Coordinates of C-alpha atoms (C1' of nucleotides) in Angstrom, one line a residue:
Chain A
X1 CA -21.4 41.7 -34.7
X2 CA -23.2 43.2 -37.6
X3 CA -23.8 42.3 -40.8
X4 CA -21.7 43.4 -43.5
X5 CA -23.3 46.4 -45.6
X6 CA -24.0 45.6 -49.0
X7 CA -21.2 47.7 -50.2
X8 CA -19.2 45.1 -48.6
X9 CA -20.9 42.3 -50.6
X10 CA -20.2 43.2 -53.6
X11 CA -16.6 43.7 -52.6
X12 CA -16.6 39.7 -51.3
X13 CA -18.4 38.8 -54.4
X14 CA -16.3 40.4 -56.9
X15 CA -13.6 39.2 -54.7
X16 CA -14.4 35.7 -55.2
X17 CA -15.3 35.7 -59.2
X18 CA -12.9 37.5 -60.1
X19 CA -10.0 35.6 -58.6
X20 CA -11.6 32.3 -60.3
X21 CA -12.3 33.8 -64.1
X22 CA -10.6 36.7 -63.9
X23 CA -11.7 40.4 -64.8
X24 CA -13.1 39.8 -68.1
X25 CA -14.6 36.3 -67.3
X26 CA -16.9 38.0 -64.3
X27 CA -20.2 40.7 -65.2
X28 CA -21.2 43.0 -62.8
X29 CA -24.6 41.1 -63.1
X30 CA -22.9 38.0 -61.7
X31 CA -21.4 39.9 -58.9
X32 CA -24.6 42.2 -57.8
X33 CA -26.2 38.5 -57.9
X34 CA -23.9 36.9 -55.5
X35 CA -23.9 39.9 -53.6
X36 CA -28.2 39.6 -53.6
X37 CA -28.0 43.6 -54.7
X38 CA -29.2 45.7 -58.0
X39 CA -26.7 45.7 -60.4
X40 CA -26.5 49.3 -60.7
X41 CA -25.3 49.4 -56.7
X42 CA -22.2 48.5 -58.0
X43 CA -22.0 51.5 -60.3
X44 CA -23.1 53.8 -57.6
X45 CA -20.6 52.8 -55.1
X46 CA -17.2 51.8 -57.4
X47 CA -17.9 53.9 -60.6
X48 CA -16.6 51.3 -63.7
X49 CA -15.9 48.1 -63.5
X50 CA -12.4 49.1 -63.6
X51 CA -12.7 51.0 -60.5
X52 CA -14.2 48.0 -58.6
X53 CA -11.6 45.7 -59.8
X54 CA -8.9 48.4 -58.2
X55 CA -11.1 48.6 -54.9
X56 CA -10.9 44.6 -54.3
X57 CA -7.1 44.7 -55.6
X58 CA -6.4 47.5 -52.8
X59 CA -8.8 46.7 -50.2
X60 CA -6.5 44.4 -48.4
X61 CA -3.1 45.2 -49.4
X62 CA -2.5 47.5 -46.9
X63 CA -3.0 44.9 -44.0
X64 CA -0.6 42.4 -46.1
X65 CA 2.2 44.6 -46.2
X66 CA 1.4 45.5 -42.6
X67 CA 2.0 41.9 -41.0
X68 CA 5.0 41.0 -43.4
X69 CA 6.6 43.9 -42.4
X70 CA 5.9 43.4 -39.0
X71 CA 7.4 39.9 -39.5
X72 CA 10.7 41.1 -40.8
X73 CA 11.2 43.6 -38.0
X74 CA 10.6 40.9 -35.1
X75 CA 13.0 38.9 -36.8
X76 CA 15.8 41.5 -37.3
X77 CA 14.9 42.8 -34.0
X78 CA 15.4 39.3 -32.5
X79 CA 18.8 38.5 -34.3
X80 CA 20.6 42.0 -33.6
X81 CA 23.2 43.1 -34.3
X82 CA 23.5 40.1 -36.7
X83 CA 21.5 40.2 -39.6
X84 CA 18.6 37.2 -39.6
X85 CA 19.5 34.2 -41.4
X86 CA 18.0 33.4 -44.8
X87 CA 15.6 31.3 -43.5
X88 CA 14.5 33.6 -40.9
X89 CA 13.6 36.5 -43.7
X90 CA 11.7 34.0 -46.1
X91 CA 10.0 33.0 -43.2
X92 CA 8.8 36.6 -42.1
X93 CA 8.0 36.7 -46.2
X94 CA 5.6 33.9 -46.0
X95 CA 3.9 32.8 -42.7
X96 CA 1.9 36.0 -42.3
X97 CA 0.1 34.5 -45.4
X98 CA -0.3 31.8 -43.8
X99 CA -2.5 32.9 -40.7
X100 CA -4.4 35.1 -43.4
X101 CA -5.9 31.1 -43.9
X102 CA -6.7 30.3 -40.4
X103 CA -9.0 32.9 -39.9
X104 CA -12.5 31.8 -40.9
X105 CA -13.4 34.3 -43.1
X106 CA -12.5 32.8 -46.9
X107 CA -12.0 36.2 -48.5
X108 CA -8.5 36.3 -47.9
X109 CA -7.8 33.0 -49.5
X110 CA -9.7 34.5 -52.8
X111 CA -7.6 37.8 -52.6
X112 CA -4.4 35.5 -52.8
X113 CA -6.3 33.8 -55.5
X114 CA -6.3 36.9 -57.3
X115 CA -2.9 37.9 -56.7
X116 CA -2.0 35.3 -58.7
X117 CA -4.1 36.2 -61.2
X118 CA -2.9 39.5 -61.5
X119 CA 0.7 38.4 -60.9
X120 CA 1.4 36.1 -63.5
X121 CA -0.8 38.4 -66.4
X122 CA 0.9 40.1 -68.8
X123 CA -2.0 42.8 -68.8
X124 CA -2.5 43.2 -65.4
X125 CA 0.8 42.1 -63.6
X126 CA 3.2 45.0 -64.2
X127 CA 1.6 47.9 -63.0
X128 CA -1.4 46.8 -60.3
X129 CA 1.6 45.0 -58.3
X130 CA 4.7 46.6 -58.4
X131 CA 2.3 50.3 -57.3
X132 CA 1.1 48.2 -53.9
X133 CA 3.7 45.7 -53.3
X134 CA 7.2 46.7 -54.6
X135 CA 8.2 48.6 -51.6
X136 CA 7.3 45.8 -49.3
X137 CA 9.5 43.6 -51.5
X138 CA 12.4 46.0 -51.7
X139 CA 12.5 45.3 -48.0
X140 CA 13.0 42.0 -47.7
X141 CA 15.6 42.5 -50.7
X142 CA 17.7 44.7 -48.7
X143 CA 17.3 42.4 -45.9
X144 CA 18.2 38.9 -47.9
X145 CA 21.3 40.8 -49.3
X146 CA 22.3 41.5 -45.8
X147 CA 21.9 37.8 -45.0
X148 CA 24.2 37.0 -48.5
X149 CA 27.0 39.3 -48.3
X150 CA 28.6 39.8 -51.5
X151 CA 25.9 38.7 -54.1
X152 CA 24.9 40.4 -56.6
X153 CA 21.9 42.3 -57.6
X154 CA 22.0 40.1 -60.6
X155 CA 21.5 37.1 -58.9
X156 CA 19.2 38.4 -55.8
X157 CA 16.5 39.5 -58.3
X158 CA 16.7 36.1 -60.3
X159 CA 16.2 34.1 -56.7
X160 CA 13.4 36.5 -55.9
X161 CA 11.8 36.0 -58.7
X162 CA 11.9 32.2 -58.6
X163 CA 10.7 32.6 -54.5
X164 CA 7.7 35.0 -56.1
X165 CA 7.0 32.2 -58.8
X166 CA 6.2 29.3 -56.5
X167 CA 4.6 31.5 -54.1
X168 CA 2.4 32.6 -56.7
X169 CA 1.6 29.3 -57.9
X170 CA 0.8 28.4 -54.3
X171 CA -1.7 31.2 -54.2
X172 CA -3.3 30.1 -57.1
X173 CA -4.5 26.9 -55.5
X174 CA -5.1 25.3 -59.0
X175 CA -5.5 22.0 -57.4
X176 CA -2.7 20.5 -60.0
X177 CA -0.3 19.0 -57.3
X178 CA -3.3 17.3 -55.6
X179 CA -4.0 14.9 -58.9
X180 CA -0.4 15.0 -59.6
X181 CA 0.7 13.5 -56.3
X182 CA -2.2 11.2 -56.4
X183 CA -3.5 13.3 -52.8
X184 CA -0.2 13.0 -50.9
X185 CA 0.1 17.0 -51.6
X186 CA -3.1 19.3 -51.1
X187 CA -2.9 23.0 -52.9
X188 CA -5.2 23.7 -50.1
X189 CA -2.8 23.0 -47.2
X190 CA -0.8 26.5 -47.3
X191 CA 1.2 25.3 -44.1
X192 CA 2.4 22.1 -45.7
X193 CA 3.3 24.6 -49.0
X194 CA 5.4 26.9 -46.7
X195 CA 6.9 23.8 -44.9
X196 CA 8.2 22.7 -48.0
X197 CA 8.7 26.1 -49.8
X198 CA 11.0 27.8 -46.9
X199 CA 13.8 25.2 -47.2
X200 CA 13.5 25.0 -50.6
X201 CA 14.1 28.6 -51.3
X202 CA 16.6 29.0 -49.1
X203 CA 18.8 26.3 -49.7
X204 CA 18.7 28.0 -53.3
X205 CA 19.4 31.7 -52.4
X206 CA 22.3 30.2 -51.1
X207 CA 23.2 28.0 -54.0
X208 CA 22.9 30.8 -55.9
X209 CA 24.2 34.0 -53.9
X210 CA 26.6 32.6 -51.7
X211 CA 30.4 33.2 -51.7
X212 CA 32.4 30.3 -51.9
Chain B
X1 CA 8.3 28.6 -98.2
X2 CA 4.8 29.2 -98.9
X3 CA 2.5 31.4 -96.8
X4 CA 0.9 29.9 -93.5
X5 CA -2.5 29.0 -94.6
X6 CA -6.2 31.7 -93.4
X7 CA -6.6 28.9 -91.1
X8 CA -3.2 29.0 -89.1
X9 CA -2.9 32.3 -89.1
X10 CA -6.8 32.3 -87.0
X11 CA -4.7 30.1 -84.9
X12 CA -1.7 32.5 -84.6
X13 CA -3.7 35.3 -83.6
X14 CA -5.7 33.6 -81.2
X15 CA -2.4 32.0 -79.7
X16 CA -0.9 35.7 -79.0
X17 CA -3.9 37.5 -77.7
X18 CA -5.3 34.7 -75.6
X19 CA -1.6 34.8 -73.9
X20 CA -2.0 38.5 -73.3
X21 CA -5.8 39.1 -72.1
X22 CA -6.9 35.4 -71.3
X23 CA -9.7 33.2 -72.5
X24 CA -12.4 36.1 -71.7
X25 CA -10.4 39.2 -72.3
X26 CA -10.6 37.8 -76.4
X27 CA -13.4 38.7 -78.9
X28 CA -13.5 36.4 -82.0
X29 CA -13.8 39.8 -83.7
X30 CA -10.1 40.6 -82.4
X31 CA -8.9 37.9 -83.2
X32 CA -10.4 37.6 -86.7
X33 CA -9.2 41.3 -87.1
X34 CA -5.4 40.2 -86.3
X35 CA -5.5 37.4 -88.7
X36 CA -7.0 39.7 -91.3
X37 CA -10.2 37.0 -92.1
X38 CA -13.9 37.6 -91.8
X39 CA -15.4 36.6 -88.0
X40 CA -17.0 33.7 -89.4
X41 CA -13.8 31.9 -90.6
X42 CA -13.0 30.8 -87.1
X43 CA -16.3 29.0 -86.5
X44 CA -15.9 27.2 -89.4
X45 CA -12.5 25.9 -89.1
X46 CA -13.1 25.4 -85.2
X47 CA -16.6 25.7 -84.2
X48 CA -16.9 27.1 -80.6
X49 CA -14.7 29.9 -79.1
X50 CA -13.7 27.6 -76.6
X51 CA -12.6 24.6 -79.5
X52 CA -10.7 27.0 -81.1
X53 CA -8.8 27.6 -77.5
X54 CA -8.4 24.4 -77.0
X55 CA -7.1 23.8 -80.6
X56 CA -4.6 26.4 -79.7
X57 CA -3.2 25.0 -76.6
X58 CA -2.8 21.7 -78.0
X59 CA -1.3 22.6 -81.4
X60 CA 2.1 23.1 -80.0
X61 CA 1.9 20.7 -76.9
X62 CA 3.3 17.5 -78.5
X63 CA 6.5 19.2 -79.7
X64 CA 7.1 20.5 -76.6
X65 CA 6.7 17.3 -74.8
X66 CA 8.6 15.6 -77.5
X67 CA 11.8 17.4 -76.9
X68 CA 11.8 17.4 -73.0
X69 CA 11.5 13.8 -73.3
X70 CA 14.2 13.6 -75.4
X71 CA 16.3 15.7 -73.3
X72 CA 15.7 13.6 -70.8
X73 CA 16.4 10.6 -72.4
X74 CA 20.0 11.5 -73.3
X75 CA 20.9 12.7 -70.1
X76 CA 19.7 8.9 -69.3
X77 CA 21.2 7.3 -71.4
X78 CA 24.8 9.7 -71.3
X79 CA 25.2 9.0 -67.0
X80 CA 24.1 5.3 -67.6
X81 CA 24.2 2.9 -65.5
X82 CA 24.1 5.5 -62.8
X83 CA 20.9 7.8 -62.8
X84 CA 21.6 11.4 -64.0
X85 CA 22.1 14.1 -61.3
X86 CA 19.2 16.4 -60.5
X87 CA 20.9 19.2 -62.0
X88 CA 21.1 17.1 -65.3
X89 CA 17.4 16.4 -65.0
X90 CA 16.5 19.7 -64.1
X91 CA 18.2 21.5 -67.0
X92 CA 16.5 18.7 -69.2
X93 CA 13.3 19.9 -68.1
X94 CA 14.2 23.4 -68.9
X95 CA 16.4 24.0 -72.1
X96 CA 14.4 22.7 -74.5
X97 CA 12.2 25.3 -73.7
X98 CA 15.2 28.2 -74.1
X99 CA 15.2 26.9 -77.6
X100 CA 12.1 27.5 -78.5
X101 CA 13.1 31.4 -78.2
X102 CA 16.0 31.4 -80.3
X103 CA 13.7 30.0 -83.1
X104 CA 12.4 33.5 -85.0
X105 CA 9.0 32.3 -84.4
X106 CA 7.4 34.5 -81.9
X107 CA 4.7 32.1 -81.6
X108 CA 6.1 29.8 -79.0
X109 CA 6.6 33.0 -76.8
X110 CA 2.8 33.5 -77.0
X111 CA 2.6 29.9 -76.3
X112 CA 4.7 29.5 -73.1
X113 CA 2.7 32.9 -71.7
X114 CA -0.6 30.9 -72.6
X115 CA 0.6 28.3 -70.7
X116 CA 1.0 30.6 -67.9
X117 CA -2.1 31.9 -68.0
X118 CA -3.6 28.4 -67.9
X119 CA -1.7 26.9 -65.1
X120 CA -2.3 29.8 -62.6
X121 CA -5.6 29.4 -63.3
X122 CA -8.2 27.9 -60.7
X123 CA -10.5 27.2 -63.7
X124 CA -8.6 26.4 -66.5
X125 CA -6.0 24.9 -64.9
X126 CA -6.7 21.7 -63.1
X127 CA -7.9 19.6 -66.5
X128 CA -6.1 21.2 -69.2
X129 CA -2.7 20.8 -67.8
X130 CA -2.9 17.6 -66.8
X131 CA -4.5 16.1 -69.6
X132 CA -1.1 17.3 -71.9
X133 CA 1.6 17.5 -69.0
X134 CA 0.6 15.0 -66.4
X135 CA 2.9 11.8 -68.1
X136 CA 5.8 14.0 -69.1
X137 CA 5.8 15.5 -65.6
X138 CA 5.4 12.1 -63.7
X139 CA 8.5 11.1 -66.2
X140 CA 10.8 13.7 -65.4
X141 CA 9.4 12.7 -61.2
X142 CA 10.3 9.4 -61.5
X143 CA 13.9 10.5 -62.7
X144 CA 14.1 12.7 -59.7
X145 CA 13.8 9.5 -57.2
X146 CA 16.1 7.9 -58.8
X147 CA 18.7 11.1 -58.3
X148 CA 17.3 11.4 -54.4
X149 CA 16.8 7.9 -53.2
X150 CA 14.8 7.8 -50.2
X151 CA 12.9 11.0 -50.9
X152 CA 9.2 11.1 -49.9
X153 CA 6.8 11.3 -52.7
X154 CA 5.3 14.7 -50.5
X155 CA 8.6 15.9 -50.5
X156 CA 9.5 15.3 -54.0
X157 CA 6.0 16.8 -55.3
X158 CA 6.1 20.0 -53.2
X159 CA 9.4 20.5 -54.8
X160 CA 8.4 20.1 -58.1
X161 CA 5.3 22.6 -57.1
X162 CA 8.1 25.1 -56.6
X163 CA 10.1 24.7 -59.8
X164 CA 6.6 24.5 -61.5
X165 CA 5.6 27.6 -60.1
X166 CA 9.2 29.7 -60.6
X167 CA 8.9 28.3 -64.3
X168 CA 5.2 29.5 -64.8
X169 CA 6.2 32.7 -63.7
X170 CA 9.0 33.1 -66.0
X171 CA 6.7 31.7 -68.9
X172 CA 4.4 34.9 -67.9
X173 CA 6.7 37.4 -69.1
X174 CA 5.5 40.1 -67.2
X175 CA 8.2 42.5 -66.6
X176 CA 8.0 42.4 -63.2
X177 CA 11.6 42.1 -62.2
X178 CA 12.7 44.5 -65.2
X179 CA 11.0 47.4 -62.7
X180 CA 12.0 45.5 -59.7
X181 CA 16.0 44.9 -60.5
X182 CA 16.2 48.1 -62.5
X183 CA 17.0 46.6 -65.5
X184 CA 19.7 43.9 -64.2
X185 CA 17.2 41.7 -64.7
X186 CA 14.7 41.1 -67.8
X187 CA 11.8 38.6 -67.7
X188 CA 12.3 38.5 -71.7
X189 CA 16.0 36.9 -71.3
X190 CA 14.7 33.1 -71.1
X191 CA 18.8 32.0 -70.2
X192 CA 19.5 34.2 -67.7
X193 CA 16.4 33.0 -66.0
X194 CA 17.4 29.1 -66.3
X195 CA 20.9 29.6 -65.7
X196 CA 19.9 31.2 -62.5
X197 CA 16.9 29.0 -62.0
X198 CA 18.7 25.5 -62.3
X199 CA 21.1 25.6 -59.4
X200 CA 18.8 27.4 -57.3
X201 CA 16.4 24.4 -58.0
X202 CA 18.6 21.7 -57.7
X203 CA 19.4 22.9 -54.4
X204 CA 16.2 23.6 -53.1
X205 CA 15.6 19.8 -54.2
X206 CA 18.6 18.3 -52.4
X207 CA 17.9 20.7 -49.0
X208 CA 14.2 18.8 -48.7
X209 CA 15.0 15.7 -50.4
X210 CA 17.9 14.4 -50.1
X211 CA 18.9 12.2 -46.9
X212 CA 21.4 13.4 -44.4
Chain C
dA1 C1' -16.5 24.6 -120.0
dC2 C1' -18.6 22.4 -116.2
dC3 C1' -19.6 20.2 -111.7
dC4 C1' -18.4 19.5 -107.1
dT5 C1' -16.3 20.4 -102.7
dT6 C1' -13.8 23.6 -99.8
dT7 C1' -13.4 27.6 -98.4
dT8 C1' -14.6 32.6 -97.5
dT9 C1' -17.3 36.4 -96.9
dC10 C1' -21.6 38.7 -95.8
dA11 C1' -25.5 39.7 -93.2
dA12 C1' -28.2 39.2 -89.5
dC13 C1' -29.9 36.8 -85.3
dA14 C1' -30.9 37.0 -80.1
dA15 C1' -28.7 37.4 -76.1
dG16 C1' -25.7 39.3 -72.4
dC17 C1' -23.0 43.6 -71.5
dG18 C1' -21.7 48.2 -68.8
dT19 C1' -23.4 52.2 -67.7
dT20 C1' -26.9 55.6 -66.9
dG21 C1' -30.9 58.7 -65.5
dA22 C1' -34.8 58.9 -62.8
dA23 C1' -37.6 57.3 -59.6
dA24 C1' -38.4 54.6 -54.7
dT25 C1' -36.8 53.5 -50.1
dG26 C1' -34.8 54.3 -45.5
dG27 C1' -33.1 56.8 -41.6
dA28 C1' -31.5 60.9 -39.5
dC29 C1' -32.4 65.4 -37.7
dT30 C1' -35.5 69.6 -36.7
Chain D
dA1 C1' -45.4 65.8 -40.0
dG2 C1' -41.1 67.2 -42.9
dT3 C1' -36.6 68.1 -45.3
dC4 C1' -32.6 66.4 -46.5
dC5 C1' -29.2 63.2 -48.0
dA6 C1' -27.2 58.6 -48.6
dT7 C1' -28.5 54.2 -50.2
dT8 C1' -31.0 51.0 -53.4
dT9 C1' -33.6 49.9 -57.1
dC10 C1' -35.8 50.4 -61.5
dA11 C1' -36.1 50.3 -66.8
dA12 C1' -33.8 51.4 -70.2
dC13 C1' -30.0 52.7 -73.7
dG14 C1' -27.0 52.0 -77.0
dC15 C1' -23.6 48.5 -78.1
dT16 C1' -20.9 44.0 -78.2
dT17 C1' -21.0 39.4 -78.1
dG18 C1' -20.7 34.2 -80.0
dT19 C1' -23.2 32.3 -83.3
dT20 C1' -25.4 30.6 -87.9
dG21 C1' -27.8 30.2 -92.4
dA22 C1' -27.0 31.4 -97.0
dA23 C1' -24.5 33.3 -100.7
dA24 C1' -19.9 34.1 -102.8
dA25 C1' -15.1 32.5 -104.3
dA26 C1' -11.8 29.8 -105.4
dG27 C1' -9.6 25.3 -106.5
dG28 C1' -9.1 20.7 -108.6
dG29 C1' -10.6 17.0 -111.7
dT30 C1' -12.5 15.4 -115.7

DNA sequence: ACCCTTTTTCAACAAGCGTTGAAATGGACT
DNA sequence: AGTCCATTTCAACGCTTGTTGAAAAAGGGT
């Protein structure tokens, strides 16, 4: 069990700080200070500030995509030759994110908050999200198309938009629901969030996309 | 029909720029330049940069709350003595936002994007949103409680969380769905967004909150 | 025409920013 | 011990930032 390298400490510090304050709200000096290294070391390892931001954003993307795709393949295999249900697909989309939280590493929590920041940003959102996550999303939408025969693309994508929004707000962990619900709901409780999100979203998809 | 004052031009410019790049991504000089005034004028009218940010955020809040509350009162009056349905309540929550878009003024569109920025931010979200919008939200949740007898607060607030997330992503107008759907859905089309969001969300509320 | 107040600009400040070239350190191999 | 290369620090650069005090301009009342 070795210590993380200084390079990794920079990534971890940048991840946490970017997630909380956004790209422009964080200085390289803050990141270096948090990581306990000299400012110049960030430039040595990553180049420009923007390159560091991209490195942080890309670091965990592959692992995330892999575990979600694996979850989708699992339910597809289990339900074969029929298509998996909407609930099963949504579940495969969400539950892997929950596992990352049980892990003691707080980095994953910061990473999801960073995704929320990027996904909701007019400026960053479009390109960065598409590049890393579009393939996976299309894979899930294809599965949903199988579960909802006859659904139009327009309806499917708008429903996905609603799912994506609800998920993104969960990632952000703003604690808004904590005060709103007077402590009855906690935005840090991802499991509760998904427990309520899965039936909610599945019912929404059926209502909008299902032939009557 | 008089020109807007320089003070208003600063607010408009700040609104547009803060919405796109966030608080830290915009300089007072950019705002002043966009508004066509000297840098020092922003300080003269609003004080610190943070005070300007708050002024922008608060400027349209009252009008927004008023039109949403009015829409809620309308459906309550129409359905009296019974409670309005879930669809009617969600509709009252969303449609007033759409009207702000028909208006030629692009400021409202920027303002909604700014709300998205604030609502998804760990740093800004909690306090700023609560202060201006909590009373209204509780009003709507009380109405939903009437439409969904027996629903627990926990279920109600998690469902609202899902609604809020979907709505926030719509506000952000990231154009992500445009590319994802290959142009079949446009994030600039608020009416289409709400047309799909209302039945989606209403079905979700019923699924999670309704007694069987 | 004068005064008073509000609005607007000008000029400058200290502080902090991202970035870089050169120096120092450390480890691996001979 | 000595060489080489990757890593890390040091020190400094040119630039931009938010903010401010004083000057200038504009407007209204008499």
